[in-house]
Amino acid sequence: MDHRLVMAGYSRLELLGARFTSLLAVATALSLYTALLLHLSLPVQQFWWLAGSLLAANVTYGAFGLMLGSFLRGEL
């Protein structure tokens, strides 16, 4: 957590929710963009399954990044 924001009055739960919400928004945008590009360049039969699997991969990758960032104390 960002200790400056906690000192400014935000609760830890609000900050955690904001991080996961932004992770989900970016992962959704990237997965739809990637699925659309693949759909335009390749004959994709099941577009929404492709977009959903890309979303799951993006959220997993982002969650690992958030977990790693919470364990490391300094700047990377």
N, C-alpha and C. Protein backbone atom coordinates (compact mmCIF):
# COMPACT_ATOMS: atom_id res chain seq x y z
N MET A 1 0.83 -1.18 0.00
CA MET A 1 0.00 0.00 0.00
C MET A 1 0.88 1.25 0.00
N ASP A 2 0.34 2.28 -0.55
CA ASP A 2 1.03 3.56 -0.56
C ASP A 2 0.75 4.25 0.77
N HIS A 3 1.77 4.36 1.59
CA HIS A 3 1.60 4.90 2.94
C HIS A 3 1.22 6.37 2.92
N ARG A 4 1.59 7.08 1.88
CA ARG A 4 1.20 8.49 1.79
C ARG A 4 -0.31 8.63 1.66
N LEU A 5 -0.93 7.76 0.89
CA LEU A 5 -2.38 7.82 0.74
C LEU A 5 -3.10 7.38 2.00
N VAL A 6 -2.54 6.43 2.71
CA VAL A 6 -3.13 6.02 3.99
C VAL A 6 -3.03 7.16 4.99
N MET A 7 -1.90 7.86 4.99
CA MET A 7 -1.75 9.00 5.89
C MET A 7 -2.68 10.15 5.50
N ALA A 8 -3.05 10.23 4.21
CA ALA A 8 -3.96 11.27 3.75
C ALA A 8 -5.42 10.96 4.10
N GLY A 9 -5.71 9.77 4.57
CA GLY A 9 -7.05 9.46 5.04
C GLY A 9 -7.78 8.37 4.27
N TYR A 10 -7.17 7.82 3.23
CA TYR A 10 -7.81 6.73 2.51
C TYR A 10 -7.63 5.43 3.28
N SER A 11 -8.66 4.61 3.27
CA SER A 11 -8.54 3.32 3.96
C SER A 11 -7.80 2.33 3.05
N ARG A 12 -7.23 1.33 3.68
CA ARG A 12 -6.50 0.32 2.91
C ARG A 12 -7.43 -0.46 1.99
N LEU A 13 -8.67 -0.67 2.42
CA LEU A 13 -9.63 -1.39 1.60
C LEU A 13 -9.99 -0.59 0.34
N GLU A 14 -10.12 0.72 0.47
CA GLU A 14 -10.39 1.56 -0.70
C GLU A 14 -9.23 1.52 -1.69
N LEU A 15 -8.01 1.58 -1.18
CA LEU A 15 -6.84 1.54 -2.06
C LEU A 15 -6.71 0.19 -2.75
N LEU A 16 -6.97 -0.88 -2.03
CA LEU A 16 -6.91 -2.21 -2.63
C LEU A 16 -7.99 -2.37 -3.70
N GLY A 17 -9.19 -1.87 -3.42
CA GLY A 17 -10.26 -1.92 -4.40
C GLY A 17 -9.95 -1.10 -5.64
N ALA A 18 -9.32 0.05 -5.45
CA ALA A 18 -8.95 0.89 -6.59
C ALA A 18 -7.89 0.20 -7.45
N ARG A 19 -6.95 -0.47 -6.82
CA ARG A 19 -5.92 -1.18 -7.59
C ARG A 19 -6.52 -2.32 -8.41
N PHE A 20 -7.40 -3.10 -7.79
CA PHE A 20 -8.00 -4.21 -8.51
C PHE A 20 -8.97 -3.74 -9.60
N THR A 21 -9.66 -2.62 -9.35
CA THR A 21 -10.55 -2.07 -10.37
C THR A 21 -9.76 -1.58 -11.57
N SER A 22 -8.66 -0.89 -11.33
CA SER A 22 -7.83 -0.43 -12.44
C SER A 22 -7.18 -1.60 -13.16
N LEU A 23 -6.79 -2.63 -12.43
CA LEU A 23 -6.24 -3.83 -13.06
C LEU A 23 -7.27 -4.47 -13.97
N LEU A 24 -8.51 -4.58 -13.51
CA LEU A 24 -9.55 -5.20 -14.30
C LEU A 24 -9.89 -4.35 -15.53
N ALA A 25 -9.90 -3.03 -15.39
CA ALA A 25 -10.21 -2.15 -16.52
C ALA A 25 -9.13 -2.24 -17.60
N VAL A 26 -7.87 -2.20 -17.20
CA VAL A 26 -6.78 -2.28 -18.17
C VAL A 26 -6.73 -3.67 -18.81
N ALA A 27 -6.93 -4.71 -18.02
CA ALA A 27 -6.91 -6.07 -18.56
C ALA A 27 -8.06 -6.28 -19.55
N THR A 28 -9.23 -5.72 -19.27
CA THR A 28 -10.36 -5.84 -20.18
C THR A 28 -10.09 -5.11 -21.49
N ALA A 29 -9.57 -3.90 -21.40
CA ALA A 29 -9.27 -3.13 -22.61
C ALA A 29 -8.22 -3.83 -23.46
N LEU A 30 -7.17 -4.33 -22.84
CA LEU A 30 -6.11 -5.01 -23.59
C LEU A 30 -6.59 -6.32 -24.21
N SER A 31 -7.40 -7.06 -23.49
CA SER A 31 -7.87 -8.33 -24.04
C SER A 31 -8.83 -8.12 -25.20
N LEU A 32 -9.71 -7.12 -25.11
CA LEU A 32 -10.60 -6.83 -26.23
C LEU A 32 -9.83 -6.32 -27.44
N TYR A 33 -8.84 -5.48 -27.21
CA TYR A 33 -8.00 -4.97 -28.30
C TYR A 33 -7.26 -6.10 -28.99
N THR A 34 -6.66 -6.98 -28.21
CA THR A 34 -5.91 -8.11 -28.77
C THR A 34 -6.83 -9.07 -29.51
N ALA A 35 -8.00 -9.35 -28.92
CA ALA A 35 -8.95 -10.25 -29.58
C ALA A 35 -9.46 -9.64 -30.89
N LEU A 36 -9.68 -8.33 -30.91
CA LEU A 36 -10.13 -7.68 -32.13
C LEU A 36 -9.06 -7.74 -33.22
N LEU A 37 -7.80 -7.49 -32.84
CA LEU A 37 -6.73 -7.60 -33.83
C LEU A 37 -6.58 -9.02 -34.36
N LEU A 38 -6.71 -10.00 -33.49
CA LEU A 38 -6.64 -11.39 -33.95
C LEU A 38 -7.82 -11.74 -34.85
N HIS A 39 -8.99 -11.19 -34.52
CA HIS A 39 -10.17 -11.45 -35.33
C HIS A 39 -10.04 -10.84 -36.73
N LEU A 40 -9.38 -9.70 -36.81
CA LEU A 40 -9.19 -9.06 -38.10
C LEU A 40 -8.13 -9.74 -38.96
N SER A 41 -7.17 -10.39 -38.31
CA SER A 41 -6.08 -10.98 -39.08
C SER A 41 -6.20 -12.50 -39.27
N LEU A 42 -6.96 -13.16 -38.41
CA LEU A 42 -7.12 -14.61 -38.49
C LEU A 42 -8.60 -14.96 -38.47
N PRO A 43 -8.96 -16.10 -39.02
CA PRO A 43 -10.38 -16.50 -38.95
C PRO A 43 -10.70 -17.08 -37.56
N VAL A 44 -11.19 -16.24 -36.68
CA VAL A 44 -11.52 -16.65 -35.30
C VAL A 44 -12.97 -17.12 -35.27
N GLN A 45 -13.19 -18.35 -34.83
CA GLN A 45 -14.54 -18.91 -34.79
C GLN A 45 -15.32 -18.44 -33.55
N GLN A 46 -14.66 -18.42 -32.41
CA GLN A 46 -15.34 -18.08 -31.15
C GLN A 46 -14.65 -16.87 -30.53
N PHE A 47 -15.11 -15.68 -30.93
CA PHE A 47 -14.47 -14.44 -30.52
C PHE A 47 -14.55 -14.22 -29.01
N TRP A 48 -15.71 -14.45 -28.42
CA TRP A 48 -15.88 -14.16 -26.99
C TRP A 48 -15.11 -15.13 -26.11
N TRP A 49 -14.94 -16.36 -26.55
CA TRP A 49 -14.10 -17.30 -25.79
C TRP A 49 -12.64 -16.86 -25.84
N LEU A 50 -12.22 -16.38 -26.99
CA LEU A 50 -10.86 -15.86 -27.12
C LEU A 50 -10.65 -14.65 -26.23
N ALA A 51 -11.61 -13.71 -26.26
CA ALA A 51 -11.50 -12.51 -25.43
C ALA A 51 -11.52 -12.86 -23.94
N GLY A 52 -12.34 -13.82 -23.56
CA GLY A 52 -12.40 -14.25 -22.17
C GLY A 52 -11.13 -14.91 -21.69
N SER A 53 -10.54 -15.73 -22.55
CA SER A 53 -9.28 -16.38 -22.16
C SER A 53 -8.14 -15.38 -22.08
N LEU A 54 -8.14 -14.40 -22.98
CA LEU A 54 -7.13 -13.34 -22.89
C LEU A 54 -7.32 -12.51 -21.63
N LEU A 55 -8.58 -12.25 -21.27
CA LEU A 55 -8.86 -11.51 -20.05
C LEU A 55 -8.37 -12.27 -18.82
N ALA A 56 -8.61 -13.57 -18.78
CA ALA A 56 -8.14 -14.38 -17.65
C ALA A 56 -6.62 -14.36 -17.55
N ALA A 57 -5.95 -14.45 -18.69
CA ALA A 57 -4.49 -14.41 -18.69
C ALA A 57 -3.98 -13.05 -18.24
N ASN A 58 -4.61 -11.98 -18.71
CA ASN A 58 -4.18 -10.63 -18.32
C ASN A 58 -4.40 -10.36 -16.85
N VAL A 59 -5.54 -10.79 -16.31
CA VAL A 59 -5.81 -10.58 -14.88
C VAL A 59 -4.84 -11.39 -14.03
N THR A 60 -4.54 -12.62 -14.45
CA THR A 60 -3.59 -13.44 -13.70
C THR A 60 -2.20 -12.80 -13.70
N TYR A 61 -1.76 -12.35 -14.86
CA TYR A 61 -0.45 -11.71 -14.97
C TYR A 61 -0.40 -10.43 -14.13
N GLY A 62 -1.46 -9.65 -14.16
CA GLY A 62 -1.51 -8.42 -13.37
C GLY A 62 -1.58 -8.69 -11.87
N ALA A 63 -2.30 -9.75 -11.49
CA ALA A 63 -2.38 -10.10 -10.07
C ALA A 63 -1.02 -10.55 -9.54
N PHE A 64 -0.27 -11.27 -10.36
CA PHE A 64 1.08 -11.65 -9.94
C PHE A 64 1.95 -10.40 -9.76
N GLY A 65 1.79 -9.42 -10.63
CA GLY A 65 2.53 -8.17 -10.50
C GLY A 65 2.15 -7.41 -9.25
N LEU A 66 0.85 -7.37 -8.92
CA LEU A 66 0.42 -6.71 -7.69
C LEU A 66 0.95 -7.43 -6.45
N MET A 67 0.94 -8.76 -6.51
CA MET A 67 1.44 -9.54 -5.38
C MET A 67 2.93 -9.32 -5.20
N LEU A 68 3.67 -9.33 -6.29
CA LEU A 68 5.11 -9.10 -6.21
C LEU A 68 5.40 -7.69 -5.71
N GLY A 69 4.63 -6.72 -6.17
CA GLY A 69 4.81 -5.34 -5.73
C GLY A 69 4.50 -5.15 -4.25
N SER A 70 3.59 -5.94 -3.72
CA SER A 70 3.30 -5.80 -2.29
C SER A 70 4.38 -6.41 -1.41
N PHE A 71 5.13 -7.38 -1.95
CA PHE A 71 6.19 -8.01 -1.16
C PHE A 71 7.50 -7.24 -1.20
N LEU A 72 7.73 -6.51 -2.28
CA LEU A 72 8.97 -5.72 -2.39
C LEU A 72 8.77 -4.36 -1.74
N ARG A 73 9.71 -3.93 -0.97
CA ARG A 73 9.55 -2.70 -0.20
C ARG A 73 9.97 -1.43 -0.95
N GLY A 74 10.96 -1.49 -1.78
CA GLY A 74 11.46 -0.28 -2.44
C GLY A 74 10.94 -0.13 -3.85
N GLU A 75 11.46 0.86 -4.52
CA GLU A 75 11.14 1.06 -5.93
C GLU A 75 11.86 0.01 -6.77
N LEU A 76 11.27 -0.38 -7.87
CA LEU A 76 11.93 -1.33 -8.75
C LEU A 76 12.77 -0.63 -9.77
